[in-house]
Structure formats: C-alpha cells, structure tokens
Amino acid sequence: QVQLVESGGGSVQAGGSLRLSCAASGFTFSRAYMGWFRQVPGKEREGVASTDTYGGAFYADSVRGRFTISKDIVRRTLYLQMDSLKLEDTALYYCAAGTTSRWGQLLRVGDYPYWGQGTQVTVSS
C-alpha cells in the first residue's frame, strides 16, 4: 500500500526558508517519479517541482531558482528546500508519486495516482 507522509510545514517570515519532507513507503522508491504541488482555497492545485525516475528536476516558473527538489533513496524521502519565501508561497503543500518509470517534466495533477495529506506553509510579512 502506497503511503506518502509530508512534514516540515510551518510559519515563516518572507525571505526565510523551510524544508518539506515526504516519507514514502509501499513502492519501489528508486523507480518512482515524484512531485510537490500546492493549493490555496478557491484555486486549483498547481505543480511546484518534480523529479523523474532518472533524476531530472523540473520547476514551475514561479519557484525556479528559489526551490530545490531532491530525493534520498536510502531514506526513501522526497524533499523540497524552499528559500527566499514569498507571501504568495503560502499554501497547503502536497507530495505526490507515480510508481512506474517516467521521465520529463511531470507537473500536472493528472500525472500522479498517489497523494499525501498535505502540510501547511504560511509566509508572513
């Protein structure tokens, strides 16, 4: 059974940093493609960053240069390092996974069959 558990959210001032973690179980982690998404009330869930089976990393234009996605195969954990946070980064952040081998940018909600419960990030001025 696939499980994704996010952690690391919280409140931070603009310009600060947070690192989100997503602990994964129930599938072959090294083969998976994974991503981070975020959603604010009243808006659609949007892709933030993704990593494909072969280690490629892809970012939404709004976070490129500020966020870094990484995958620790030994710890079976996906990370999202968020630096230079802005007010508009405030959202509920979700981890997502697909268990088949895929490559390329995968930032659409429909690309992912498995989702975590989310962790809240709040950026204040």
C-alpha positions as a LaTeX table, in Angstrom:
\begin{tabular}{lrrr}
\hline
Residue & $x$ (\AA) & $y$ (\AA) & $z$ (\AA) \\
\hline
Gln1 & 0.00 & 0.00 & 0.00 \\
Val2 & 1.46 & 3.30 & $-1.09$ \\
Gln3 & 1.81 & 5.87 & 1.68 \\
Leu4 & 3.13 & 9.42 & 1.47 \\
Val5 & 3.50 & 11.45 & 4.66 \\
Glu6 & 4.53 & 15.10 & 4.45 \\
Ser7 & 6.15 & 17.10 & 7.24 \\
Gly8 & 8.13 & 20.28 & 7.72 \\
Gly9 & 5.48 & 22.88 & 7.08 \\
Gly10 & 5.02 & 25.85 & 9.35 \\
Ser11 & 5.04 & 29.61 & 9.59 \\
Val12 & 7.95 & 31.69 & 8.37 \\
Gln13 & 8.62 & 35.31 & 7.53 \\
Ala14 & 9.07 & 36.43 & 3.97 \\
Gly15 & 12.62 & 35.82 & 2.83 \\
Gly16 & 13.02 & 32.83 & 5.10 \\
Ser17 & 13.42 & 29.13 & 4.37 \\
Leu18 & 11.67 & 25.85 & 5.06 \\
Arg19 & 12.37 & 22.27 & 4.06 \\
Leu20 & 9.49 & 19.95 & 3.43 \\
Ser21 & 9.88 & 16.18 & 3.69 \\
Cys22 & 7.77 & 13.38 & 2.26 \\
Ala23 & 8.34 & 9.92 & 3.72 \\
Ala24 & 7.34 & 7.23 & 1.23 \\
Ser25 & 6.51 & 3.55 & 1.59 \\
Gly26 & 4.80 & 0.77 & $-0.30$ \\
Phe27 & 6.53 & 1.06 & $-3.66$ \\
Thr28 & 9.95 & 0.88 & $-5.32$ \\
Phe29 & 11.21 & 4.33 & $-4.43$ \\
Ser30 & 14.16 & 4.37 & $-6.83$ \\
Arg31 & 11.85 & 3.78 & $-9.80$ \\
Ala32 & 9.24 & 6.34 & $-8.86$ \\
Tyr33 & 8.72 & 9.82 & $-10.21$ \\
Met34 & 7.58 & 12.30 & $-7.60$ \\
Gly35 & 6.44 & 15.86 & $-7.22$ \\
Trp36 & 5.37 & 18.67 & $-4.97$ \\
Phe37 & 2.13 & 20.54 & $-5.50$ \\
Arg38 & 0.39 & 23.33 & $-3.65$ \\
Gln39 & $-3.11$ & 24.62 & $-3.30$ \\
Val40 & $-4.79$ & 27.65 & $-1.78$ \\
Pro41 & $-8.52$ & 27.80 & $-1.07$ \\
Gly42 & $-10.55$ & 28.57 & $-4.16$ \\
Lys43 & $-7.76$ & 27.79 & $-6.60$ \\
Glu44 & $-6.66$ & 24.72 & $-8.48$ \\
Arg45 & $-3.81$ & 22.60 & $-7.23$ \\
Glu46 & $-0.63$ & 23.55 & $-9.06$ \\
Gly47 & 2.63 & 21.76 & $-9.70$ \\
Val48 & 5.65 & 23.26 & $-7.97$ \\
Ala49 & 8.51 & 20.85 & $-8.64$ \\
Ser50 & 9.01 & 17.32 & $-9.89$ \\
Thr51 & 11.75 & 14.74 & $-10.24$ \\
Asp52 & 11.56 & 11.93 & $-12.76$ \\
Thr53 & 12.80 & 8.35 & $-12.50$ \\
Tyr54 & 16.19 & 9.30 & $-13.96$ \\
Gly55 & 16.92 & 12.18 & $-11.58$ \\
Gly56 & 15.78 & 15.06 & $-13.71$ \\
Ala57 & 14.39 & 18.03 & $-11.76$ \\
Phe58 & 11.76 & 20.43 & $-13.07$ \\
Tyr59 & 10.23 & 23.56 & $-11.59$ \\
Ala60 & 7.33 & 25.89 & $-12.08$ \\
Asp61 & 8.42 & 29.32 & $-13.26$ \\
Ser62 & 7.17 & 30.87 & $-10.03$ \\
Val63 & 9.66 & 28.94 & $-7.87$ \\
Arg64 & 12.61 & 28.27 & $-10.18$ \\
Gly65 & 15.82 & 29.48 & $-8.54$ \\
Arg66 & 14.27 & 29.52 & $-5.07$ \\
Phe67 & 13.08 & 25.92 & $-4.52$ \\
Thr68 & 15.07 & 22.71 & $-4.83$ \\
Ile69 & 13.60 & 19.22 & $-5.08$ \\
Ser70 & 15.67 & 16.21 & $-4.07$ \\
Lys71 & 15.20 & 12.53 & $-3.46$ \\
Asp72 & 17.06 & 10.46 & $-0.83$ \\
Ile73 & 16.77 & 6.86 & $-1.97$ \\
Val74 & 18.30 & 5.42 & 1.20 \\
Arg75 & 15.85 & 7.29 & 3.45 \\
Arg76 & 13.01 & 6.88 & 0.97 \\
Thr77 & 12.26 & 10.55 & 1.40 \\
Leu78 & 11.48 & 13.36 & $-1.01$ \\
Tyr79 & 12.47 & 16.88 & $-0.02$ \\
Leu80 & 11.57 & 20.38 & $-1.08$ \\
Gln81 & 14.01 & 23.05 & 0.05 \\
Met82 & 12.25 & 26.40 & $-0.12$ \\
Asp83 & 14.37 & 29.55 & 0.10 \\
Ser84 & 13.56 & 33.23 & $-0.31$ \\
Leu85 & 9.95 & 32.52 & 0.51 \\
Lys86 & 7.32 & 34.99 & $-0.60$ \\
Leu87 & 3.84 & 35.75 & 0.67 \\
Glu88 & 2.41 & 34.09 & $-2.42$ \\
Asp89 & 4.07 & 30.79 & $-1.50$ \\
Thr90 & 1.52 & 30.39 & 1.29 \\
Ala91 & $-0.42$ & 27.20 & 0.56 \\
Leu92 & $-1.10$ & 23.62 & 1.52 \\
Tyr93 & 1.75 & 21.60 & 0.01 \\
Tyr94 & 1.23 & 18.05 & $-1.21$ \\
Cys95 & 3.65 & 15.29 & $-2.08$ \\
Ala96 & 2.69 & 13.05 & $-5.00$ \\
Ala97 & 4.12 & 9.90 & $-6.55$ \\
Gly98 & 3.84 & 7.67 & $-9.57$ \\
Thr99 & 5.27 & 4.18 & $-9.32$ \\
Thr100 & 6.11 & 3.47 & $-12.95$ \\
Ser101 & 9.25 & 4.74 & $-14.68$ \\
Arg102 & 8.71 & 8.07 & $-16.38$ \\
Trp103 & 10.94 & 10.89 & $-17.49$ \\
Gly104 & 10.48 & 14.56 & $-18.14$ \\
Gln105 & 8.56 & 17.37 & $-16.55$ \\
Leu106 & 5.61 & 15.98 & $-14.64$ \\
Leu107 & 3.81 & 18.93 & $-13.09$ \\
Arg108 & 0.19 & 18.09 & $-13.85$ \\
Val109 & $-2.15$ & 16.78 & $-11.20$ \\
Gly110 & $-3.26$ & 14.04 & $-13.57$ \\
Asp111 & 0.27 & 12.64 & $-13.81$ \\
Tyr112 & 0.08 & 11.31 & $-10.24$ \\
Pro113 & $-2.04$ & 8.48 & $-8.83$ \\
Tyr114 & $-0.82$ & 8.77 & $-5.23$ \\
Trp115 & $-1.02$ & 11.74 & $-2.87$ \\
Gly116 & $-0.15$ & 12.67 & 0.68 \\
Gln117 & $-2.40$ & 14.59 & 3.05 \\
Gly118 & $-0.52$ & 17.87 & 2.80 \\
Thr119 & 1.43 & 20.18 & 5.06 \\
Gln120 & 0.63 & 23.86 & 5.53 \\
Val121 & 3.15 & 26.57 & 4.71 \\
Thr122 & 2.36 & 30.11 & 5.79 \\
Val123 & 4.60 & 33.02 & 4.83 \\
Ser124 & 4.03 & 36.32 & 6.60 \\
Ser125 & 5.44 & 39.81 & 6.19 \\
\hline
\end{tabular}
